[in-house]
Amino acid sequence: MEKVFASIITIGDELLIGQVVDTNSAWIAQELNKAGIMIRNRVAVGDVRDDIWKALDEESEKAPLVLITGGLGPTADDITKSLLCDYFGGRMILHEPTLLHVQDLFERVFKRPLTERNRKQAEVPDVCTVLRNALGTAPGMLFKKGNTRFISMPGVPQEMKWIMEHQVIPQLSSWYQTGHIEHRTLLTAGIGESSLADMIKDIEEALPAHIKLAYLPNYGMVRLRLTAFGNDSQLLQKEIDHHFGLLVTAVKDYLVIDDDIPLELVVGHLLKERGKTLTTAESCTGGYIAHKLTSHAGSSAYFMGSVVSYDNSIKQRVLDVKAATLESKGAVSEETVREMIQGILQVMRTDYAVAVSGIMGPDGGSKEKPVGMVWIAVGDHSETIARQFHFRFDRMRNIELTAINALNLLRQFILQKS
Amino acid sequence: MEKVFASIITIGDELLIGQVVDTNSAWIAQELNKAGIMIRNRVAVGDVRDDIWKALDEESEKAPLVLITGGLGPTADDITKSLLCDYFGGRMILHEPTLLHVQDLFERVFKRPLTERNRKQAEVPDVCTVLRNALGTAPGMLFKKGNTRFISMPGVPQEMKWIMEHQVIPQLSSWYQTGHIEHRTLLTAGIGESSLADMIKDIEEALPAHIKLAYLPNYGMVRLRLTAFGNDSQLLQKEIDHHFGLLVTAVKDYLVIDDDIPLELVVGHLLKERGKTLTTAESCTGGYIAHKLTSHAGSSAYFMGSVVSYDNSIKQRVLDVKAATLESKGAVSEETVREMIQGILQVMRTDYAVAVSGIMGPDGGSKEKPVGMVWIAVGDHSETIARQFHFRFDRMRNIELTAINALNLLRQFILQKS
């Protein structure tokens, strides 16, 4: 068995001027990792012939598998296909099965006439193996040069994913004798990266060379990830589980979850196990906590709904927050979020509720209530607790931090109740 | 004047196993573009000494400015600082001003004792210029080798941004005599990329060599972007405005906005201009439309709040959808979203409302109502229109498509009303 590496090249000017965030690479990396292939490098280049050519040269020296996304569209700025044709010394030919597929897509799905430009999508270099793309007009293409395989795919995420899932990943084990890769991840809250490092110093130093520890701080929480590489899958799992167990025990006072799942799913699992339901009353987060909860399939088992009370009149009329409270204490106050909890429990009739009110910025701050000040309350029908937070960042980050801290407060509240 | 290029190297295993999506690069690219510097390459490498070293070699050959993020944390997996020290032939020394700053951060902000590990954050190679990082413990570092400048920054987004804004961007004009870059972007809906290309073929072919056109399809809409490069800023703006004007006229039947702003802001501006208010009643999007609207400062001028009626009991009790409607037509039906509009207008007392109900998947579909089927309604106090959609993707993408189509339907409704 060998340690197999891959490189990813993403092509497109939009990546280099910052108009688009590259989410394809992260997805590809995850999938290849599961198949025992490690990413050595990720490169983004523009729609520039020389730069793409150079990236192909450089990356194929580093890895026996080069995955390329982007630049396969029907418009003039997409130059990847003709460049690959030249790079691998082929000539363009019409690929009949692709043409039939493109015709079918236009007739049945897009319901638009097929233009000459669309027809061209069915042309491919005669030196490639065509990888069918069921969801779009640009097929994937597999090239070989020496011992290196190059796979070109469209940049549209769902088309790339379809080709990877149906055409690339199933073939990997016949192309490479890969080793195994195992990851274990845990999530902590309430402790900084360096204190954590001091706490687990001995465990970290005792790790064998083929198991690596990474610290991943994010939004005031720190993830710890162990990565092990080896040939014997069973032995590897046993080894990594042993070291992971040591870590879990060492950080137990700060442990949120010993799994790589987001906080809203941790909360969801707690609710589901207990057969309890949840609602949110959101002012400053504007529905973001509800969105986080409902972005996972199955959330309807515990999440009933929310009121986004952005305007104070909604806090009063729908959530029954007293006019006197808003007037004397303000919308961003302990009293207001406590009354929001009572109001939303009445409206939604759930077991638990979360309420948030704060100033996310950049405007709206004052000396007493600066940007980043947030009140968060969590409660049930017998008790409500409220806490004040001060975040120091931009609007989006303050919204994210508010959501995460609200979910973590709720998690602790649920655990304390049962 | 010269055409100045930069390369970006991001360091961290988390980028190569897909645990983290790299948003730093997109931000850096945007900022450098404004300063007239173009990105030639973006590379992501792991926390591996040889790979980082090689990336430094390769990228410095391609560009006179190399920006490096990540790998500067206090833990053992962060190797960038000592590697840079070796790469540039220096030795580590304690940087007194940074130590004072780190001590102050721990005392005043983190409120935790300073450990030896944290103290080490104040050590830097003696061959660098320290770039102050007001928000964190790892300072930025500037190195020079031949004609190339290397700038190393932490990977934490707000720290990187602070260093860029305060320490790097202000110096760029003294380091490089850059040309100017101008972008113009417009957004279309209801037309495919290749039909659009046929429609503007003559304009595209007549573009001068220093103005480039890009097609950016996303979620069923297509953005067109012109990028111009040149020395004379005023002339350049005149030129690009001329060609952009031709494009705007050519695509006018499909034009959403002649600006690079998201759809929810287009809708927000329409509402604000008219002094009108908006609410949403969301089932399948779970608060995502409200989140999109409120992610922009100033949205409180037109957005009042929402009801997320995830559970049918909430549709009935809070939004007054009839039990008979839910029973005979189902939650995903024209009748239900129409009643949701009436209900939410009553609750929120706004001028306009949006209501959505659908099946986002992966579960919950049936033969008559498959995954991806969505009903969207928009209305005011005198009229409601409803439309059915069928999306074909995964849960997150279906949620995004539902939100975008709801906002676009609302946009058309508002325009038709005034």
mmCIF file with all atom_site columns, C-alpha atoms in Angstrom, chain A residues 3-140:
data_model
loop_
_atom_site.group_PDB
_atom_site.id
_atom_site.type_symbol
_atom_site.label_atom_id
_atom_site.label_alt_id
_atom_site.label_comp_id
_atom_site.label_asym_id
_atom_site.label_entity_id
_atom_site.label_seq_id
_atom_site.pdbx_PDB_ins_code
_atom_site.Cartn_x
_atom_site.Cartn_y
_atom_site.Cartn_z
_atom_site.occupancy
_atom_site.B_iso_or_equiv
_atom_site.pdbx_formal_charge
_atom_site.auth_seq_id
_atom_site.auth_comp_id
_atom_site.auth_asym_id
_atom_site.auth_atom_id
_atom_site.pdbx_PDB_model_num
ATOM 1   C CA . LYS A 1 3   ? 0.244   6.954  0.679   1.00 0.00 ? 3   LYS A CA 1
ATOM 2   C CA . VAL A 1 4   ? -1.713  8.479  -2.193  1.00 0.00 ? 4   VAL A CA 1
ATOM 3   C CA . PHE A 1 5   ? -1.891  12.212 -2.689  1.00 0.00 ? 5   PHE A CA 1
ATOM 4   C CA . ALA A 1 6   ? -4.083  14.375 -4.866  1.00 0.00 ? 6   ALA A CA 1
ATOM 5   C CA . SER A 1 7   ? -3.995  18.012 -5.895  1.00 0.00 ? 7   SER A CA 1
ATOM 6   C CA . ILE A 1 8   ? -6.995  20.179 -6.664  1.00 0.00 ? 8   ILE A CA 1
ATOM 7   C CA . ILE A 1 9   ? -6.907  22.921 -9.283  1.00 0.00 ? 9   ILE A CA 1
ATOM 8   C CA . THR A 1 10  ? -9.865  25.285 -9.395  1.00 0.00 ? 10  THR A CA 1
ATOM 9   C CA . ILE A 1 11  ? -10.156 27.499 -12.440 1.00 0.00 ? 11  ILE A CA 1
ATOM 10  C CA . GLY A 1 12  ? -11.992 30.787 -12.735 1.00 0.00 ? 12  GLY A CA 1
ATOM 11  C CA . ASP A 1 13  ? -11.344 34.520 -12.477 1.00 0.00 ? 13  ASP A CA 1
ATOM 12  C CA . GLU A 1 14  ? -14.235 34.824 -10.027 1.00 0.00 ? 14  GLU A CA 1
ATOM 13  C CA . LEU A 1 15  ? -12.122 32.914 -7.471  1.00 0.00 ? 15  LEU A CA 1
ATOM 14  C CA . LEU A 1 16  ? -9.234  35.351 -7.841  1.00 0.00 ? 16  LEU A CA 1
ATOM 15  C CA . ILE A 1 17  ? -11.196 38.548 -7.533  1.00 0.00 ? 17  ILE A CA 1
ATOM 16  C CA . GLY A 1 18  ? -13.039 37.263 -4.500  1.00 0.00 ? 18  GLY A CA 1
ATOM 17  C CA . GLN A 1 19  ? -16.516 37.244 -6.028  1.00 0.00 ? 19  GLN A CA 1
ATOM 18  C CA . VAL A 1 20  ? -17.051 33.603 -5.186  1.00 0.00 ? 20  VAL A CA 1
ATOM 19  C CA . VAL A 1 21  ? -15.952 31.542 -2.189  1.00 0.00 ? 21  VAL A CA 1
ATOM 20  C CA . ASP A 1 22  ? -14.613 28.135 -3.184  1.00 0.00 ? 22  ASP A CA 1
ATOM 21  C CA . THR A 1 23  ? -16.681 25.492 -1.412  1.00 0.00 ? 23  THR A CA 1
ATOM 22  C CA . ASN A 1 24  ? -15.947 22.755 -3.972  1.00 0.00 ? 24  ASN A CA 1
ATOM 23  C CA . SER A 1 25  ? -12.429 22.120 -2.705  1.00 0.00 ? 25  SER A CA 1
ATOM 24  C CA . ALA A 1 26  ? -13.543 21.456 0.861   1.00 0.00 ? 26  ALA A CA 1
ATOM 25  C CA . TRP A 1 27  ? -16.137 18.969 -0.338  1.00 0.00 ? 27  TRP A CA 1
ATOM 26  C CA . ILE A 1 28  ? -13.694 17.164 -2.639  1.00 0.00 ? 28  ILE A CA 1
ATOM 27  C CA . ALA A 1 29  ? -11.116 16.991 0.154   1.00 0.00 ? 29  ALA A CA 1
ATOM 28  C CA . GLN A 1 30  ? -13.619 15.387 2.528   1.00 0.00 ? 30  GLN A CA 1
ATOM 29  C CA . GLU A 1 31  ? -14.675 12.769 0.003   1.00 0.00 ? 31  GLU A CA 1
ATOM 30  C CA . LEU A 1 32  ? -11.131 11.861 -1.025  1.00 0.00 ? 32  LEU A CA 1
ATOM 31  C CA . ASN A 1 33  ? -10.126 11.576 2.621   1.00 0.00 ? 33  ASN A CA 1
ATOM 32  C CA . LYS A 1 34  ? -12.826 9.000  3.172   1.00 0.00 ? 34  LYS A CA 1
ATOM 33  C CA . ALA A 1 35  ? -11.327 7.040  0.286   1.00 0.00 ? 35  ALA A CA 1
ATOM 34  C CA . GLY A 1 36  ? -7.866  7.183  1.878   1.00 0.00 ? 36  GLY A CA 1
ATOM 35  C CA . ILE A 1 37  ? -6.454  9.861  -0.398  1.00 0.00 ? 37  ILE A CA 1
ATOM 36  C CA . MET A 1 38  ? -4.835  12.949 1.099   1.00 0.00 ? 38  MET A CA 1
ATOM 37  C CA . ILE A 1 39  ? -4.804  16.374 -0.495  1.00 0.00 ? 39  ILE A CA 1
ATOM 38  C CA . ARG A 1 40  ? -1.316  17.740 -0.923  1.00 0.00 ? 40  ARG A CA 1
ATOM 39  C CA . ASN A 1 41  ? -2.170  21.059 -2.513  1.00 0.00 ? 41  ASN A CA 1
ATOM 40  C CA . ARG A 1 42  ? -5.065  23.182 -3.600  1.00 0.00 ? 42  ARG A CA 1
ATOM 41  C CA . VAL A 1 43  ? -4.519  25.810 -6.244  1.00 0.00 ? 43  VAL A CA 1
ATOM 42  C CA . ALA A 1 44  ? -6.830  28.411 -7.711  1.00 0.00 ? 44  ALA A CA 1
ATOM 43  C CA . VAL A 1 45  ? -5.928  30.032 -11.026 1.00 0.00 ? 45  VAL A CA 1
ATOM 44  C CA . GLY A 1 46  ? -7.743  32.442 -13.312 1.00 0.00 ? 46  GLY A CA 1
ATOM 45  C CA . ASP A 1 47  ? -9.051  31.850 -16.823 1.00 0.00 ? 47  ASP A CA 1
ATOM 46  C CA . VAL A 1 48  ? -5.552  32.467 -18.155 1.00 0.00 ? 48  VAL A CA 1
ATOM 47  C CA . ARG A 1 49  ? -3.965  29.953 -20.502 1.00 0.00 ? 49  ARG A CA 1
ATOM 48  C CA . ASP A 1 50  ? -0.375  30.148 -19.254 1.00 0.00 ? 50  ASP A CA 1
ATOM 49  C CA . ASP A 1 51  ? -1.369  30.028 -15.597 1.00 0.00 ? 51  ASP A CA 1
ATOM 50  C CA . ILE A 1 52  ? -3.563  26.951 -16.060 1.00 0.00 ? 52  ILE A CA 1
ATOM 51  C CA . TRP A 1 53  ? -0.846  25.239 -18.097 1.00 0.00 ? 53  TRP A CA 1
ATOM 52  C CA . LYS A 1 54  ? 1.739   25.926 -15.388 1.00 0.00 ? 54  LYS A CA 1
ATOM 53  C CA . ALA A 1 55  ? -0.603  24.680 -12.652 1.00 0.00 ? 55  ALA A CA 1
ATOM 54  C CA . LEU A 1 56  ? -1.088  21.415 -14.575 1.00 0.00 ? 56  LEU A CA 1
ATOM 55  C CA . ASP A 1 57  ? 2.691   21.005 -14.855 1.00 0.00 ? 57  ASP A CA 1
ATOM 56  C CA . GLU A 1 58  ? 3.363   21.785 -11.213 1.00 0.00 ? 58  GLU A CA 1
ATOM 57  C CA . GLU A 1 59  ? 0.562   19.828 -9.619  1.00 0.00 ? 59  GLU A CA 1
ATOM 58  C CA . SER A 1 60  ? 1.162   16.686 -11.669 1.00 0.00 ? 60  SER A CA 1
ATOM 59  C CA . GLU A 1 61  ? 4.706   16.651 -10.317 1.00 0.00 ? 61  GLU A CA 1
ATOM 60  C CA . LYS A 1 62  ? 3.346   16.631 -6.777  1.00 0.00 ? 62  LYS A CA 1
ATOM 61  C CA . ALA A 1 63  ? 0.574   14.086 -6.976  1.00 0.00 ? 63  ALA A CA 1
ATOM 62  C CA . PRO A 1 64  ? -0.571  11.148 -9.128  1.00 0.00 ? 64  PRO A CA 1
ATOM 63  C CA . LEU A 1 65  ? -4.146  12.472 -9.129  1.00 0.00 ? 65  LEU A CA 1
ATOM 64  C CA . VAL A 1 66  ? -5.043  16.001 -10.210 1.00 0.00 ? 66  VAL A CA 1
ATOM 65  C CA . LEU A 1 67  ? -8.660  17.114 -9.918  1.00 0.00 ? 67  LEU A CA 1
ATOM 66  C CA . ILE A 1 68  ? -9.649  20.155 -11.937 1.00 0.00 ? 68  ILE A CA 1
ATOM 67  C CA . THR A 1 69  ? -12.899 22.090 -11.574 1.00 0.00 ? 69  THR A CA 1
ATOM 68  C CA . GLY A 1 70  ? -14.275 25.023 -13.521 1.00 0.00 ? 70  GLY A CA 1
ATOM 69  C CA . GLY A 1 71  ? -13.899 26.705 -16.865 1.00 0.00 ? 71  GLY A CA 1
ATOM 70  C CA . LEU A 1 72  ? -16.072 24.236 -18.812 1.00 0.00 ? 72  LEU A CA 1
ATOM 71  C CA . GLY A 1 73  ? -19.045 26.505 -19.525 1.00 0.00 ? 73  GLY A CA 1
ATOM 72  C CA . PRO A 1 74  ? -20.330 27.357 -23.007 1.00 0.00 ? 74  PRO A CA 1
ATOM 73  C CA . THR A 1 75  ? -19.134 30.974 -23.004 1.00 0.00 ? 75  THR A CA 1
ATOM 74  C CA . ALA A 1 76  ? -15.959 32.568 -24.334 1.00 0.00 ? 76  ALA A CA 1
ATOM 75  C CA . ASP A 1 77  ? -14.366 33.047 -20.914 1.00 0.00 ? 77  ASP A CA 1
ATOM 76  C CA . ASP A 1 78  ? -14.299 29.274 -20.407 1.00 0.00 ? 78  ASP A CA 1
ATOM 77  C CA . ILE A 1 79  ? -11.056 28.045 -21.938 1.00 0.00 ? 79  ILE A CA 1
ATOM 78  C CA . THR A 1 80  ? -10.295 24.887 -19.963 1.00 0.00 ? 80  THR A CA 1
ATOM 79  C CA . LYS A 1 81  ? -11.534 22.287 -22.458 1.00 0.00 ? 81  LYS A CA 1
ATOM 80  C CA . SER A 1 82  ? -9.590  23.528 -25.471 1.00 0.00 ? 82  SER A CA 1
ATOM 81  C CA . LEU A 1 83  ? -6.518  24.038 -23.296 1.00 0.00 ? 83  LEU A CA 1
ATOM 82  C CA . LEU A 1 84  ? -6.701  20.473 -21.982 1.00 0.00 ? 84  LEU A CA 1
ATOM 83  C CA . CYS A 1 85  ? -7.048  19.280 -25.567 1.00 0.00 ? 85  CYS A CA 1
ATOM 84  C CA . ASP A 1 86  ? -3.770  21.022 -26.436 1.00 0.00 ? 86  ASP A CA 1
ATOM 85  C CA . TYR A 1 87  ? -2.049  20.034 -23.193 1.00 0.00 ? 87  TYR A CA 1
ATOM 86  C CA . PHE A 1 88  ? -2.696  16.351 -23.791 1.00 0.00 ? 88  PHE A CA 1
ATOM 87  C CA . GLY A 1 89  ? -2.123  16.603 -27.558 1.00 0.00 ? 89  GLY A CA 1
ATOM 88  C CA . GLY A 1 90  ? -5.576  15.690 -28.804 1.00 0.00 ? 90  GLY A CA 1
ATOM 89  C CA . ARG A 1 91  ? -8.156  17.104 -31.179 1.00 0.00 ? 91  ARG A CA 1
ATOM 90  C CA . MET A 1 92  ? -11.794 17.933 -30.540 1.00 0.00 ? 92  MET A CA 1
ATOM 91  C CA . ILE A 1 93  ? -14.426 15.442 -31.617 1.00 0.00 ? 93  ILE A CA 1
ATOM 92  C CA . LEU A 1 94  ? -18.166 15.255 -31.133 1.00 0.00 ? 94  LEU A CA 1
ATOM 93  C CA . HIS A 1 95  ? -19.136 12.805 -28.389 1.00 0.00 ? 95  HIS A CA 1
ATOM 94  C CA . GLU A 1 96  ? -22.473 11.338 -29.490 1.00 0.00 ? 96  GLU A CA 1
ATOM 95  C CA . PRO A 1 97  ? -23.753 10.096 -26.091 1.00 0.00 ? 97  PRO A CA 1
ATOM 96  C CA . THR A 1 98  ? -23.099 13.543 -24.603 1.00 0.00 ? 98  THR A CA 1
ATOM 97  C CA . LEU A 1 99  ? -24.904 15.238 -27.484 1.00 0.00 ? 99  LEU A CA 1
ATOM 98  C CA . LEU A 1 100 ? -27.961 13.040 -26.942 1.00 0.00 ? 100 LEU A CA 1
ATOM 99  C CA . HIS A 1 101 ? -27.848 13.868 -23.240 1.00 0.00 ? 101 HIS A CA 1
ATOM 100 C CA . VAL A 1 102 ? -27.529 17.632 -23.886 1.00 0.00 ? 102 VAL A CA 1
ATOM 101 C CA . GLN A 1 103 ? -30.433 17.511 -26.358 1.00 0.00 ? 103 GLN A CA 1
ATOM 102 C CA . ASP A 1 104 ? -32.514 15.646 -23.823 1.00 0.00 ? 104 ASP A CA 1
ATOM 103 C CA . LEU A 1 105 ? -31.686 18.128 -21.043 1.00 0.00 ? 105 LEU A CA 1
ATOM 104 C CA . PHE A 1 106 ? -32.767 21.087 -23.177 1.00 0.00 ? 106 PHE A CA 1
ATOM 105 C CA . GLU A 1 107 ? -35.943 19.390 -24.319 1.00 0.00 ? 107 GLU A CA 1
ATOM 106 C CA . ARG A 1 108 ? -37.131 17.942 -21.013 1.00 0.00 ? 108 ARG A CA 1
ATOM 107 C CA . VAL A 1 109 ? -35.574 19.987 -18.221 1.00 0.00 ? 109 VAL A CA 1
ATOM 108 C CA . PHE A 1 110 ? -34.556 23.447 -19.434 1.00 0.00 ? 110 PHE A CA 1
ATOM 109 C CA . LYS A 1 111 ? -37.421 23.589 -21.989 1.00 0.00 ? 111 LYS A CA 1
ATOM 110 C CA . ARG A 1 112 ? -35.385 25.902 -24.221 1.00 0.00 ? 112 ARG A CA 1
ATOM 111 C CA . PRO A 1 113 ? -34.186 25.476 -27.819 1.00 0.00 ? 113 PRO A CA 1
ATOM 112 C CA . LEU A 1 114 ? -30.699 24.021 -28.227 1.00 0.00 ? 114 LEU A CA 1
ATOM 113 C CA . THR A 1 115 ? -28.264 26.539 -29.721 1.00 0.00 ? 115 THR A CA 1
ATOM 114 C CA . GLU A 1 116 ? -25.038 25.876 -31.616 1.00 0.00 ? 116 GLU A CA 1
ATOM 115 C CA . ARG A 1 117 ? -23.182 27.026 -28.498 1.00 0.00 ? 117 ARG A CA 1
ATOM 116 C CA . ASN A 1 118 ? -24.894 24.348 -26.398 1.00 0.00 ? 118 ASN A CA 1
ATOM 117 C CA . ARG A 1 119 ? -24.143 21.709 -29.042 1.00 0.00 ? 119 ARG A CA 1
ATOM 118 C CA . LYS A 1 120 ? -20.453 22.497 -28.611 1.00 0.00 ? 120 LYS A CA 1
ATOM 119 C CA . GLN A 1 121 ? -20.701 21.273 -25.027 1.00 0.00 ? 121 GLN A CA 1
ATOM 120 C CA . ALA A 1 122 ? -20.783 17.760 -26.482 1.00 0.00 ? 122 ALA A CA 1
ATOM 121 C CA . GLU A 1 123 ? -17.337 18.164 -28.082 1.00 0.00 ? 123 GLU A CA 1
ATOM 122 C CA . VAL A 1 124 ? -14.428 16.623 -26.178 1.00 0.00 ? 124 VAL A CA 1
ATOM 123 C CA . PRO A 1 125 ? -10.725 15.970 -26.788 1.00 0.00 ? 125 PRO A CA 1
ATOM 124 C CA . ASP A 1 126 ? -10.269 12.555 -28.437 1.00 0.00 ? 126 ASP A CA 1
ATOM 125 C CA . VAL A 1 127 ? -7.600  11.684 -25.849 1.00 0.00 ? 127 VAL A CA 1
ATOM 126 C CA . CYS A 1 128 ? -9.953  11.708 -22.859 1.00 0.00 ? 128 CYS A CA 1
ATOM 127 C CA . THR A 1 129 ? -12.381 9.257  -21.311 1.00 0.00 ? 129 THR A CA 1
ATOM 128 C CA . VAL A 1 130 ? -15.726 10.988 -20.959 1.00 0.00 ? 130 VAL A CA 1
ATOM 129 C CA . LEU A 1 131 ? -17.265 10.980 -17.451 1.00 0.00 ? 131 LEU A CA 1
ATOM 130 C CA . ARG A 1 132 ? -21.013 11.388 -17.710 1.00 0.00 ? 132 ARG A CA 1
ATOM 131 C CA . ASN A 1 133 ? -22.600 14.437 -16.045 1.00 0.00 ? 133 ASN A CA 1
ATOM 132 C CA . ALA A 1 134 ? -26.276 13.660 -15.520 1.00 0.00 ? 134 ALA A CA 1
ATOM 133 C CA . LEU A 1 135 ? -27.081 17.117 -14.149 1.00 0.00 ? 135 LEU A CA 1
ATOM 134 C CA . GLY A 1 136 ? -25.524 19.449 -16.708 1.00 0.00 ? 136 GLY A CA 1
ATOM 135 C CA . THR A 1 137 ? -24.222 19.914 -20.222 1.00 0.00 ? 137 THR A CA 1
ATOM 136 C CA . ALA A 1 138 ? -20.455 19.832 -19.562 1.00 0.00 ? 138 ALA A CA 1
ATOM 137 C CA . PRO A 1 139 ? -19.175 16.255 -19.214 1.00 0.00 ? 139 PRO A CA 1
ATOM 138 C CA . GLY A 1 140 ? -16.317 15.322 -16.935 1.00 0.00 ? 140 GLY A CA 1
#
